[in-house]
PDB file of C-alpha atoms in Angstrom:
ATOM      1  CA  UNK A   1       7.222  23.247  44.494  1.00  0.00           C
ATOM      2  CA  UNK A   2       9.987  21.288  44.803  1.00  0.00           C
ATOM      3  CA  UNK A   3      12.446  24.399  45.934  1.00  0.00           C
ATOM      4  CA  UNK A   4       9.777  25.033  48.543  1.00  0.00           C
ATOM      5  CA  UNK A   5       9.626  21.628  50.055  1.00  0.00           C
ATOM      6  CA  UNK A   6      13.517  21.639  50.178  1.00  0.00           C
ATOM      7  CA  UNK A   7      13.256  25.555  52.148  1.00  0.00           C
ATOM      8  CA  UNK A   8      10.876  23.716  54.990  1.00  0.00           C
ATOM      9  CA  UNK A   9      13.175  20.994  55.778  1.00  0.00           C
ATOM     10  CA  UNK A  10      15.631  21.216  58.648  1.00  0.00           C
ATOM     11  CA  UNK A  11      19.005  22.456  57.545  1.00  0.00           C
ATOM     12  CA  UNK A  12      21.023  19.589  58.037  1.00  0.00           C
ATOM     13  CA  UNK A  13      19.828  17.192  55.942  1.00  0.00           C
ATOM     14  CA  UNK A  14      22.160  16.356  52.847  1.00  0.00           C
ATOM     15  CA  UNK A  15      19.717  17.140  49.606  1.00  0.00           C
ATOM     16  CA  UNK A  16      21.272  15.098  45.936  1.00  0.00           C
ATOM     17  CA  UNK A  17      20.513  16.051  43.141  1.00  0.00           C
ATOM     18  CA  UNK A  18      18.927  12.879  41.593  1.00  0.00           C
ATOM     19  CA  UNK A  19      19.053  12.357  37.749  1.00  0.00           C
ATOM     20  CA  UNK A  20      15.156  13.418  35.797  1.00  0.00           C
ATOM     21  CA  UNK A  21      13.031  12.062  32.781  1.00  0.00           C
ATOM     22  CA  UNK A  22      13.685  14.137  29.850  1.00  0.00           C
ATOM     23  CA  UNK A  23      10.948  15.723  28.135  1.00  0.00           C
ATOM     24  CA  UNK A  24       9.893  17.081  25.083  1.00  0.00           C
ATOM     25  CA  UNK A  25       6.999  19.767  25.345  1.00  0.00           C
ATOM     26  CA  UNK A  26       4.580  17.826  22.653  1.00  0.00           C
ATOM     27  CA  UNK A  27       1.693  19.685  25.209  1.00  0.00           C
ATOM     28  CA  UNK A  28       2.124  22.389  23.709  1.00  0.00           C
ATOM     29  CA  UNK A  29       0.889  20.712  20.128  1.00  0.00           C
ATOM     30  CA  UNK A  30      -1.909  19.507  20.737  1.00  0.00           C
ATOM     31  CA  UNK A  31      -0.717  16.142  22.755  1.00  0.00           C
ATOM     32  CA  UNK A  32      -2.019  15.088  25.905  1.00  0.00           C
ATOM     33  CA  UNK A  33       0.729  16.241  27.971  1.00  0.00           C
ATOM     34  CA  UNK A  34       4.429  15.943  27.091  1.00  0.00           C
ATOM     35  CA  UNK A  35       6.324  12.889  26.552  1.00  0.00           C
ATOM     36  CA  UNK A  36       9.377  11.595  27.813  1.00  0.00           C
ATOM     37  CA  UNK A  37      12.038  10.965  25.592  1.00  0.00           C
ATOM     38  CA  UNK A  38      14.998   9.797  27.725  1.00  0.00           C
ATOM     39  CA  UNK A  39      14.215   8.071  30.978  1.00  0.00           C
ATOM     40  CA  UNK A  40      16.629   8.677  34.046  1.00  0.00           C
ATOM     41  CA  UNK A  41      18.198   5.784  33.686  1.00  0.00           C
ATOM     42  CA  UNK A  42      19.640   6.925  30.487  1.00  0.00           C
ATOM     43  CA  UNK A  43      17.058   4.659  28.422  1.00  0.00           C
ATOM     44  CA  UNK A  44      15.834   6.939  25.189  1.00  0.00           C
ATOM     45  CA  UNK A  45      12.326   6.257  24.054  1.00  0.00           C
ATOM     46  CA  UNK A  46      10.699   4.642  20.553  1.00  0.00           C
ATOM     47  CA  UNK A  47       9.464   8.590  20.557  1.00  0.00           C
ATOM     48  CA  UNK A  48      13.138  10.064  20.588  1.00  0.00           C
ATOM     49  CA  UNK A  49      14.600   7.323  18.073  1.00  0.00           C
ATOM     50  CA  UNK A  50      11.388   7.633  15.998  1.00  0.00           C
ATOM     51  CA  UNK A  51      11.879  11.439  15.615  1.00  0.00           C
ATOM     52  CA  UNK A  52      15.475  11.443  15.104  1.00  0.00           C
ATOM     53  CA  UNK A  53      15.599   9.189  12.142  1.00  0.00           C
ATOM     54  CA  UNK A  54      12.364  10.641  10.696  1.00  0.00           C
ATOM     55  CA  UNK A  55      14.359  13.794  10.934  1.00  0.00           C
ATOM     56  CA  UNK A  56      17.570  12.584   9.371  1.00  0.00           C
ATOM     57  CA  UNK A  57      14.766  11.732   6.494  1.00  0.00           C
ATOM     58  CA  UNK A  58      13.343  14.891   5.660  1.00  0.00           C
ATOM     59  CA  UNK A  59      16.833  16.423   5.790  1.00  0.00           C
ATOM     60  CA  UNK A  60      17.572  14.284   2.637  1.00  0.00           C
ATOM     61  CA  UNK A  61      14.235  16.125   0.840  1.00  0.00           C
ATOM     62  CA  UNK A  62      12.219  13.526   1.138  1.00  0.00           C
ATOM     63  CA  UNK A  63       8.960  14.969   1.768  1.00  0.00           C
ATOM     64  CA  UNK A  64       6.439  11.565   2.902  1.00  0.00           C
ATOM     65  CA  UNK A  65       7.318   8.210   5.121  1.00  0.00           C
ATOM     66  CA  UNK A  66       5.121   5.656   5.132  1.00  0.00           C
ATOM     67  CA  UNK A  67       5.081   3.842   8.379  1.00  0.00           C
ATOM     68  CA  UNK A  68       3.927  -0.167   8.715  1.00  0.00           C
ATOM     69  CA  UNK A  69       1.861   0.139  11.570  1.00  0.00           C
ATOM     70  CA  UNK A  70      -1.526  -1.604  13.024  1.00  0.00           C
ATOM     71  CA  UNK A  71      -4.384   0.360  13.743  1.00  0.00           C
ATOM     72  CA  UNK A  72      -3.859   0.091  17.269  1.00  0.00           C
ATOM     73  CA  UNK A  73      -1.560   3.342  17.759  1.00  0.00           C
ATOM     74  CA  UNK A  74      -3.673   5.810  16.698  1.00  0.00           C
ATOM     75  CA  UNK A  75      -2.659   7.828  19.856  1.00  0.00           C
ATOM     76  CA  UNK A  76       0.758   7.465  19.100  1.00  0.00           C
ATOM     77  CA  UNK A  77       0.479   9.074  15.751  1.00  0.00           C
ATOM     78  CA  UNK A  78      -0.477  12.240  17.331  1.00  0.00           C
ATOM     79  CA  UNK A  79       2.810  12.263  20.343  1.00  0.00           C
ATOM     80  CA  UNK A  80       4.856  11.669  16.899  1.00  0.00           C
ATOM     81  CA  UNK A  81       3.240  15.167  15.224  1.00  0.00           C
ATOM     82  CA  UNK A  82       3.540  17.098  17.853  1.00  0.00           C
ATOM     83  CA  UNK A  83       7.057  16.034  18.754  1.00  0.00           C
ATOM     84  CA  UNK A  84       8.193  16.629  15.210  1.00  0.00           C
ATOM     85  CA  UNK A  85       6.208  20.340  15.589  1.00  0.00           C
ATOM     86  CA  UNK A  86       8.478  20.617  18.456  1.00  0.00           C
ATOM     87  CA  UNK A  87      11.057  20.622  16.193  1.00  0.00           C
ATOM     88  CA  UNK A  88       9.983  22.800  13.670  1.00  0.00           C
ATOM     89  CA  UNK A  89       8.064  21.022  11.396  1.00  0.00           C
ATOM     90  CA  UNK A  90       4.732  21.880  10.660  1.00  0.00           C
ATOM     91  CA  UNK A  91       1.837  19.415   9.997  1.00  0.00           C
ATOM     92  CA  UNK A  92       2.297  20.122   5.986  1.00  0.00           C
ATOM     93  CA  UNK A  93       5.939  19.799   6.229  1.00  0.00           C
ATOM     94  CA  UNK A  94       5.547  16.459   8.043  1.00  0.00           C
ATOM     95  CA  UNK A  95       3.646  13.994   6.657  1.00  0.00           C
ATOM     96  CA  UNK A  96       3.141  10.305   6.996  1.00  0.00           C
ATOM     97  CA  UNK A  97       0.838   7.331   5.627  1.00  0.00           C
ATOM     98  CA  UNK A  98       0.218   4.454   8.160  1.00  0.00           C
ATOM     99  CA  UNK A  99      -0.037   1.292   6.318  1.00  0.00           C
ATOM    100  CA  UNK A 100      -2.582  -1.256   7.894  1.00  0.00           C
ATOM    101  CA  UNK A 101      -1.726  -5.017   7.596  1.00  0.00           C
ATOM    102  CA  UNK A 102      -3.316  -7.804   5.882  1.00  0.00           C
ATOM    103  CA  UNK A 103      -6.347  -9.400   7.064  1.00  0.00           C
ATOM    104  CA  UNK A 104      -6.769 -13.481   6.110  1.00  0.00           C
ATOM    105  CA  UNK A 105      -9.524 -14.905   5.235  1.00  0.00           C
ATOM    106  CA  UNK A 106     -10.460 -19.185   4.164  1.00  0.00           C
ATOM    107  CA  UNK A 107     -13.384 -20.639   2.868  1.00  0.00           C
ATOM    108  CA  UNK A 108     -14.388 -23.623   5.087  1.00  0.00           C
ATOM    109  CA  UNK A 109     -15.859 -26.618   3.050  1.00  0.00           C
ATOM    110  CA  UNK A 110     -18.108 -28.144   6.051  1.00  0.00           C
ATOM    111  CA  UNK A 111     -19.255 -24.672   6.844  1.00  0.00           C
ATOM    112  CA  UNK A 112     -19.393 -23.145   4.086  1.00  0.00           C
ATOM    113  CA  UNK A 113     -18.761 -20.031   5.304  1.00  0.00           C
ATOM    114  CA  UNK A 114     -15.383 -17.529   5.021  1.00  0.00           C
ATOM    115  CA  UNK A 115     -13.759 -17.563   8.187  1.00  0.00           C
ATOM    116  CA  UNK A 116     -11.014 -15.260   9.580  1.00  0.00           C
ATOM    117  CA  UNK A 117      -7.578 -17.030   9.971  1.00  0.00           C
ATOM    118  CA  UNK A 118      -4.934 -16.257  12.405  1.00  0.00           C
ATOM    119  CA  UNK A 119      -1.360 -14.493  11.355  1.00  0.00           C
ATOM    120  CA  UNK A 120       0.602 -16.768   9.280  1.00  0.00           C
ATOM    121  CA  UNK A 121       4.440 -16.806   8.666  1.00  0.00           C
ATOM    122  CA  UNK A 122       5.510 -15.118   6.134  1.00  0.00           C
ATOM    123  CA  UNK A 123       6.942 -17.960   4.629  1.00  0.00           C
ATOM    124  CA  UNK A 124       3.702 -19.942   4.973  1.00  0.00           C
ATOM    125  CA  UNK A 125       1.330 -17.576   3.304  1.00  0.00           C
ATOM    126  CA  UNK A 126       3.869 -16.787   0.454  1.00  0.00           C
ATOM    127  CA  UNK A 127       3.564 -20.511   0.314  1.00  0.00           C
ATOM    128  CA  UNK A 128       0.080 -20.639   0.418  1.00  0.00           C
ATOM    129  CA  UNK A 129      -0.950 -17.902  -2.557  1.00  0.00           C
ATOM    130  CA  UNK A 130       2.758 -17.084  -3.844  1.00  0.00           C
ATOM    131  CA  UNK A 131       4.587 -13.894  -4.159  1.00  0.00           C
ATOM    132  CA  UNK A 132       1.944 -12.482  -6.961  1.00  0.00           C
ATOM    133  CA  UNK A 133      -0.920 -12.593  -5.009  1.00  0.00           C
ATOM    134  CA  UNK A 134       0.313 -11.516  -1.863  1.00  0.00           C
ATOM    135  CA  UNK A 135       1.417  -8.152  -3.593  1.00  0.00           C
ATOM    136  CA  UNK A 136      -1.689  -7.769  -5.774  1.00  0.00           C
ATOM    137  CA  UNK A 137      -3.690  -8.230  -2.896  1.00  0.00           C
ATOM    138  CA  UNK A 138      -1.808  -5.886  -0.253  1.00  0.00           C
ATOM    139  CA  UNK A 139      -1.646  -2.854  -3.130  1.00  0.00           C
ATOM    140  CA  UNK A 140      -5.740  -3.198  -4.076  1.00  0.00           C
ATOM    141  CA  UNK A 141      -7.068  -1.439  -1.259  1.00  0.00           C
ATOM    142  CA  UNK A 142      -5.957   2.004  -0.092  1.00  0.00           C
ATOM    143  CA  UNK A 143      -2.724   1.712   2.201  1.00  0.00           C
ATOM    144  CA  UNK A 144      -4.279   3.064   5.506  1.00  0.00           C
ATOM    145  CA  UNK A 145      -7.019   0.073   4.810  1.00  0.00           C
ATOM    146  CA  UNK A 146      -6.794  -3.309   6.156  1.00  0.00           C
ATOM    147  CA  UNK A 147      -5.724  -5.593   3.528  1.00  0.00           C
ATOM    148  CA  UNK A 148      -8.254  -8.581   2.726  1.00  0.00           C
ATOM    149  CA  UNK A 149      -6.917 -11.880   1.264  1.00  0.00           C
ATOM    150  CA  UNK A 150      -8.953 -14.734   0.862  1.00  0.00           C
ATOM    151  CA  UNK A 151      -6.135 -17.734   0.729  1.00  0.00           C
ATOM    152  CA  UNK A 152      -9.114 -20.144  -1.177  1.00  0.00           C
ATOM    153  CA  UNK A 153      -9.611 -18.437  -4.052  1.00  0.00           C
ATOM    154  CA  UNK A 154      -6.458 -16.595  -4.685  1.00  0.00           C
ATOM    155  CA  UNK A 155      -5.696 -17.975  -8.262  1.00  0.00           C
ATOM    156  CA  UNK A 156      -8.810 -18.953  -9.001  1.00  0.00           C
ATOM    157  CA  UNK A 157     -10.654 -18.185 -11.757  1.00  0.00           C
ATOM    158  CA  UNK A 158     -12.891 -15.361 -10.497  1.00  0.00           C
ATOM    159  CA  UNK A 159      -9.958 -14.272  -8.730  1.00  0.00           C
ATOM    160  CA  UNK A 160      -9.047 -10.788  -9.524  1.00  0.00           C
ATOM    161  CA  UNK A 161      -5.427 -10.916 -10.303  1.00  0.00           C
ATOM    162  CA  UNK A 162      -6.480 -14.391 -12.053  1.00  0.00           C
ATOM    163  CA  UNK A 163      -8.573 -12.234 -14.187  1.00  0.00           C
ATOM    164  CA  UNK A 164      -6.093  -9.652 -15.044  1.00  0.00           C
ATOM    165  CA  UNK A 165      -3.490 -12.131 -16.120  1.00  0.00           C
ATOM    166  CA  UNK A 166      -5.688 -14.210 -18.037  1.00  0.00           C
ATOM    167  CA  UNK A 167      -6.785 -10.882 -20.161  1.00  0.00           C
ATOM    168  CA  UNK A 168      -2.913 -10.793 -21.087  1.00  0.00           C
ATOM    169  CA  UNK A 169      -2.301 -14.321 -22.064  1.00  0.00           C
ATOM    170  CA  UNK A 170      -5.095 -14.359 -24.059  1.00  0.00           C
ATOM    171  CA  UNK A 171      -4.399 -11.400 -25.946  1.00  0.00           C
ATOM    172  CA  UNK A 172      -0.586 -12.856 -26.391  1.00  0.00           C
ATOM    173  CA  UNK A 173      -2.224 -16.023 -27.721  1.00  0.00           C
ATOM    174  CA  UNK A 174      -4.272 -13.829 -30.314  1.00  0.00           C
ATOM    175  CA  UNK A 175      -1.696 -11.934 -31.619  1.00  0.00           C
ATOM    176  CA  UNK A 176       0.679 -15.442 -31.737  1.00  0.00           C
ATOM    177  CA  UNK A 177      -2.591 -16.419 -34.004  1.00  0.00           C
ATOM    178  CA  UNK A 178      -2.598 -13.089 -36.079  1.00  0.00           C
ATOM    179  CA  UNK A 179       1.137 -13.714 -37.052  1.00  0.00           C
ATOM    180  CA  UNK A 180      -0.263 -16.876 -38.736  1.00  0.00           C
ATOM    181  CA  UNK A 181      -3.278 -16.692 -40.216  1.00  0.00           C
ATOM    182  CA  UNK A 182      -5.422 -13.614 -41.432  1.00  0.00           C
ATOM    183  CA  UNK A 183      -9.061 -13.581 -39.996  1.00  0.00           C
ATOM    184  CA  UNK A 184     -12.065 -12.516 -41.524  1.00  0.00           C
ATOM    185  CA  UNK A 185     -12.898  -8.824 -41.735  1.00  0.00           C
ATOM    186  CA  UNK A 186     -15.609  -8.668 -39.277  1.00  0.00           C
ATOM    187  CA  UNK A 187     -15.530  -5.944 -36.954  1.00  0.00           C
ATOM    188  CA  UNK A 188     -16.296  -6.134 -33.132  1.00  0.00           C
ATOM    189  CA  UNK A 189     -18.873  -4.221 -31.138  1.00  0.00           C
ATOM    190  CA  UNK A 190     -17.747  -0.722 -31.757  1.00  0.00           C
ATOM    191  CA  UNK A 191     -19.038   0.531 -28.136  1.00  0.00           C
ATOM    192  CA  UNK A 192     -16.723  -2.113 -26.291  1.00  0.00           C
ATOM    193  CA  UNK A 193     -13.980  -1.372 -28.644  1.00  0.00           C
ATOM    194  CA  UNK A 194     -14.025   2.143 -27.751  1.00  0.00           C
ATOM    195  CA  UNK A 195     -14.092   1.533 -24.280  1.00  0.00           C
ATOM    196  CA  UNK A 196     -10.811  -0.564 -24.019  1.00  0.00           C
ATOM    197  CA  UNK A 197      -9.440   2.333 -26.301  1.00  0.00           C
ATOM    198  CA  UNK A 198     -10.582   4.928 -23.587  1.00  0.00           C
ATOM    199  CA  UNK A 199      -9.545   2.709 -20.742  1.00  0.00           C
ATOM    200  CA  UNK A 200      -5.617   2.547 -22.216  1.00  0.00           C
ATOM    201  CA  UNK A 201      -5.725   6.149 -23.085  1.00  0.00           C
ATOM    202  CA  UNK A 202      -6.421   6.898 -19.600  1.00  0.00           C
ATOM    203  CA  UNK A 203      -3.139   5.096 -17.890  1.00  0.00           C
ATOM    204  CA  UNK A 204      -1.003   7.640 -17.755  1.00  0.00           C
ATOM    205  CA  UNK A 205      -3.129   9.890 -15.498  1.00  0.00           C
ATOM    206  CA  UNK A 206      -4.405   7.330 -13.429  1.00  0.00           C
ATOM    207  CA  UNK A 207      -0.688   7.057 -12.471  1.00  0.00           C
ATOM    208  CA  UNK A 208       0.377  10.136 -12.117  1.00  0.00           C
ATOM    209  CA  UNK A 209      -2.551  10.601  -9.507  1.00  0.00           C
ATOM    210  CA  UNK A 210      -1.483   7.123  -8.067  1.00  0.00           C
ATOM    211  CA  UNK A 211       1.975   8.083  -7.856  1.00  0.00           C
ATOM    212  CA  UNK A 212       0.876  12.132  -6.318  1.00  0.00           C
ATOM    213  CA  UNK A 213      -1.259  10.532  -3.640  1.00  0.00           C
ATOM    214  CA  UNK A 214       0.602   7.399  -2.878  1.00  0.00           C
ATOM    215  CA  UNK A 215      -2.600   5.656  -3.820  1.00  0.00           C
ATOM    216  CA  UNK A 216      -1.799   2.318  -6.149  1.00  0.00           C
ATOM    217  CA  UNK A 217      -4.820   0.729  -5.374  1.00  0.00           C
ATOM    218  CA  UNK A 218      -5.907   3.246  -8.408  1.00  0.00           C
ATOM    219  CA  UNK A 219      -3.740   1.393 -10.639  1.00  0.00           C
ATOM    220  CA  UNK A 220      -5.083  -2.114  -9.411  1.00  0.00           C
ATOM    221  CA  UNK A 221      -8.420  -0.595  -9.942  1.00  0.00           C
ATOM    222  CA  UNK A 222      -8.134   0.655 -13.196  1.00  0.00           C
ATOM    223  CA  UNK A 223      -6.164  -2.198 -14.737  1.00  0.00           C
ATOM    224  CA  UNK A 224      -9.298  -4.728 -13.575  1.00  0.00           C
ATOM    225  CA  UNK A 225     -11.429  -2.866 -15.545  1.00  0.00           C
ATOM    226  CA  UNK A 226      -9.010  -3.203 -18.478  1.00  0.00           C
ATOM    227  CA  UNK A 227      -8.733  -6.581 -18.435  1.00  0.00           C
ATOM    228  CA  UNK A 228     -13.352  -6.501 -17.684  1.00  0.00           C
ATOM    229  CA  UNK A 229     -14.021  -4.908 -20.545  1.00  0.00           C
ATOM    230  CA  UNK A 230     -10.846  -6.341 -22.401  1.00  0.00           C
ATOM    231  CA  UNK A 231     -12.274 -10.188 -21.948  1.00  0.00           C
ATOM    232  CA  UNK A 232     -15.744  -8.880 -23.192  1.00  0.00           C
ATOM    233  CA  UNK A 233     -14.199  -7.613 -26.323  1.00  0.00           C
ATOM    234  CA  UNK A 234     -12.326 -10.712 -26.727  1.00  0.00           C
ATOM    235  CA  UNK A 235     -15.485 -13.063 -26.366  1.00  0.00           C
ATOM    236  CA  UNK A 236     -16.535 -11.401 -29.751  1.00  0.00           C
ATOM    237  CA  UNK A 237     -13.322 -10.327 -31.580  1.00  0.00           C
ATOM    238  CA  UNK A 238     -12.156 -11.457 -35.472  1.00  0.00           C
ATOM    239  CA  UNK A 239      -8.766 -10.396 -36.176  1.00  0.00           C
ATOM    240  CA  UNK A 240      -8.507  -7.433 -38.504  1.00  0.00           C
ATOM    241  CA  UNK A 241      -6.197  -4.642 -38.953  1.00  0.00           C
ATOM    242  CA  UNK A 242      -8.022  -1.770 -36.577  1.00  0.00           C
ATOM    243  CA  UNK A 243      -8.033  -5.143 -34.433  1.00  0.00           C
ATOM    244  CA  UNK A 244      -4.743  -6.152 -34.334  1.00  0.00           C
ATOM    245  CA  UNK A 245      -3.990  -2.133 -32.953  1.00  0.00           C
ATOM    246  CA  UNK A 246      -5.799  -2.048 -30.017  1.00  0.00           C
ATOM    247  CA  UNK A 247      -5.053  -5.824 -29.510  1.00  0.00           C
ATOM    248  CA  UNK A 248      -1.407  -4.945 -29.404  1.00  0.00           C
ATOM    249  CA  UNK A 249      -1.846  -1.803 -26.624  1.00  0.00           C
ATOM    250  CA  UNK A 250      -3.859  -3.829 -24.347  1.00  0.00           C
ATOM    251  CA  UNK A 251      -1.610  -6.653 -24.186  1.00  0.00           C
ATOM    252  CA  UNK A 252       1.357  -3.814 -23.836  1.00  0.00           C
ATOM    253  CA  UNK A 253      -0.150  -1.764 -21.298  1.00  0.00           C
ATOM    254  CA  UNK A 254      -1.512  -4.608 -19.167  1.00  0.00           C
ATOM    255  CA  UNK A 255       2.168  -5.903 -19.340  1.00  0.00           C
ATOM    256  CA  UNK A 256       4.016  -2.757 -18.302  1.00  0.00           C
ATOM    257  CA  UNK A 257       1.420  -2.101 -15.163  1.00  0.00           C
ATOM    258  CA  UNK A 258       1.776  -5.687 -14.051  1.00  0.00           C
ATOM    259  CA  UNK A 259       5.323  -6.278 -14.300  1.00  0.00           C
ATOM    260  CA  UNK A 260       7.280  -2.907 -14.409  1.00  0.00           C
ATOM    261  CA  UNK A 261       4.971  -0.893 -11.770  1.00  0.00           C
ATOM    262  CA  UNK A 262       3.052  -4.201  -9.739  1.00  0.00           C
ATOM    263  CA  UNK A 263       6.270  -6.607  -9.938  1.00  0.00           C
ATOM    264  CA  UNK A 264       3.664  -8.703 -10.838  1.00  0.00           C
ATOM    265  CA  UNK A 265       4.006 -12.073 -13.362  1.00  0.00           C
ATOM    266  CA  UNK A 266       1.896 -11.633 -16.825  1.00  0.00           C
ATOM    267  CA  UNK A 267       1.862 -15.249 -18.171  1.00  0.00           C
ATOM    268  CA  UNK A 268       2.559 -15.965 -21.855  1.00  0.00           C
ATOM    269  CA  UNK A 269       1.819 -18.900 -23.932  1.00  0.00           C
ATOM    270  CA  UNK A 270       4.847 -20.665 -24.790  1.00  0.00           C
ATOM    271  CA  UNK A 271       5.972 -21.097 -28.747  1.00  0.00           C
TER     272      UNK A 271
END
């Protein structure tokens, strides 16, 4: 069109060539229409910088990014697969998990009612629940879910992660006792027993699924009903040898998931 306009207009006027967008053909994959990806004032796009590092990526063999992200670019997800199908990449080949943020919540005393609180510093809500919580509580729901913390119970005793790490000191606290003193030879509920025993038998698939679909909101999951059913065996537990067993692998395995996979503290009672 643009040659024809130029063939209608008188012969002496000067024609410059005048510098263009640059495009990538994303149209062709599904997009919209194609997107620019260096303007003509020699600005480059978040689209060109976004595809050229997550290129650099896969070339390492890496084979999944995880992008930190609010829910609000939804359409932008789909310029950023077809560009990268531009470049070769298929859909399997290219794959990414959009991590949603954290949603606040506070109870408010006059009200009594949860209300939804505004973004806070980082600093300030580290502050506010510490470190433990804040992970606990961003890893217990799947990563492309919203995030909900509720900054007035966090800690608390019906608080989740309160519940977990409870379940650990107090099996620390029992076996400190069983070092000392030899209970009687009553044996607890043998139902409950066996499901703690089932429960900690079952760890090392749950990760290896959590780990395959980048999913540790199964390991959050799973370790709350460890410590559930570990507090009801607890509430009715005499020390004996069979005991003392299972005693030990629950306290073990509630350690290892909160502090070498979490990063999460497991309180112990002090000598």
């Amino acid at each position: 069109m643009s040659r024809q306009i130029a063939a209608d207009l008188p012969p002496d006027i000067e024609l410059k060539d005048e510098p263009q967008d640059w495009f990538i053909k994303t149209a062709d994959f599904g997009d919209e229409y194609d997107r620019v990806l260096q303007h003509r004032d020699g600005e480059f796009t978040q689209l060109l910088e976004d595809i050229a590092c997550y290129h650099q990526i896969f070339q390492q063999g890496y084979d999944k990014i995880i992008l930190l992200r609010p829910p609000t670019y939804t359409g932008y997800d789909l310029q950023l697969t077809a560009a990268m199908q531009c470049l070769g990449y298929t859909k399997e080949q290219f794959q990414f998990i959009i991590v949603q943020p954290i949603k606040l919540y506070a109870f408010h005393n006059a009200t009594q009612k949860i209300h939804a609180l505004p973004d806070l510093a980082t600093e300030e809500l580290i502050s506010a629940i510490g470190m433990d919580a804040l992970c606990w509580y961003s890893l217990r729901v799947p990563l492309t879910s919203v995030a909900p913390i509720n900054i007035s119970t966090a800690g608390q005793p019906n608080d989740s992660l309160f519940r977990v790490q409870s379940a650990h000191f107090r099996c620390c606290t029992l076996l400190q006792q069983a070092n000392q003193e030899t209970g009687t030879e009553v044996y607890p509920p043998l139902p409950i027993a066996e499901k703690l025993n089932s429960l900690l038998q079952a760890v090392p698939q749950i990760l290896e699924q959590s780990a395959n679909e980048i999913a540790l909101h199964f390991v959050i999951q799973h370790l709350e009903a460890i410590s559930e059913t570990c507090h009801q065996w607890l509430d009715s537990l005499s020390l004996t040898p069979p005991d003392y067993a299972l005693l030990l692998t629950t306290k073990q395995t509630i350690f290892d998931v909160l502090v070498n996979i979490l990063n999460v503290t497991a309180p112990e009672p002090s000598n």
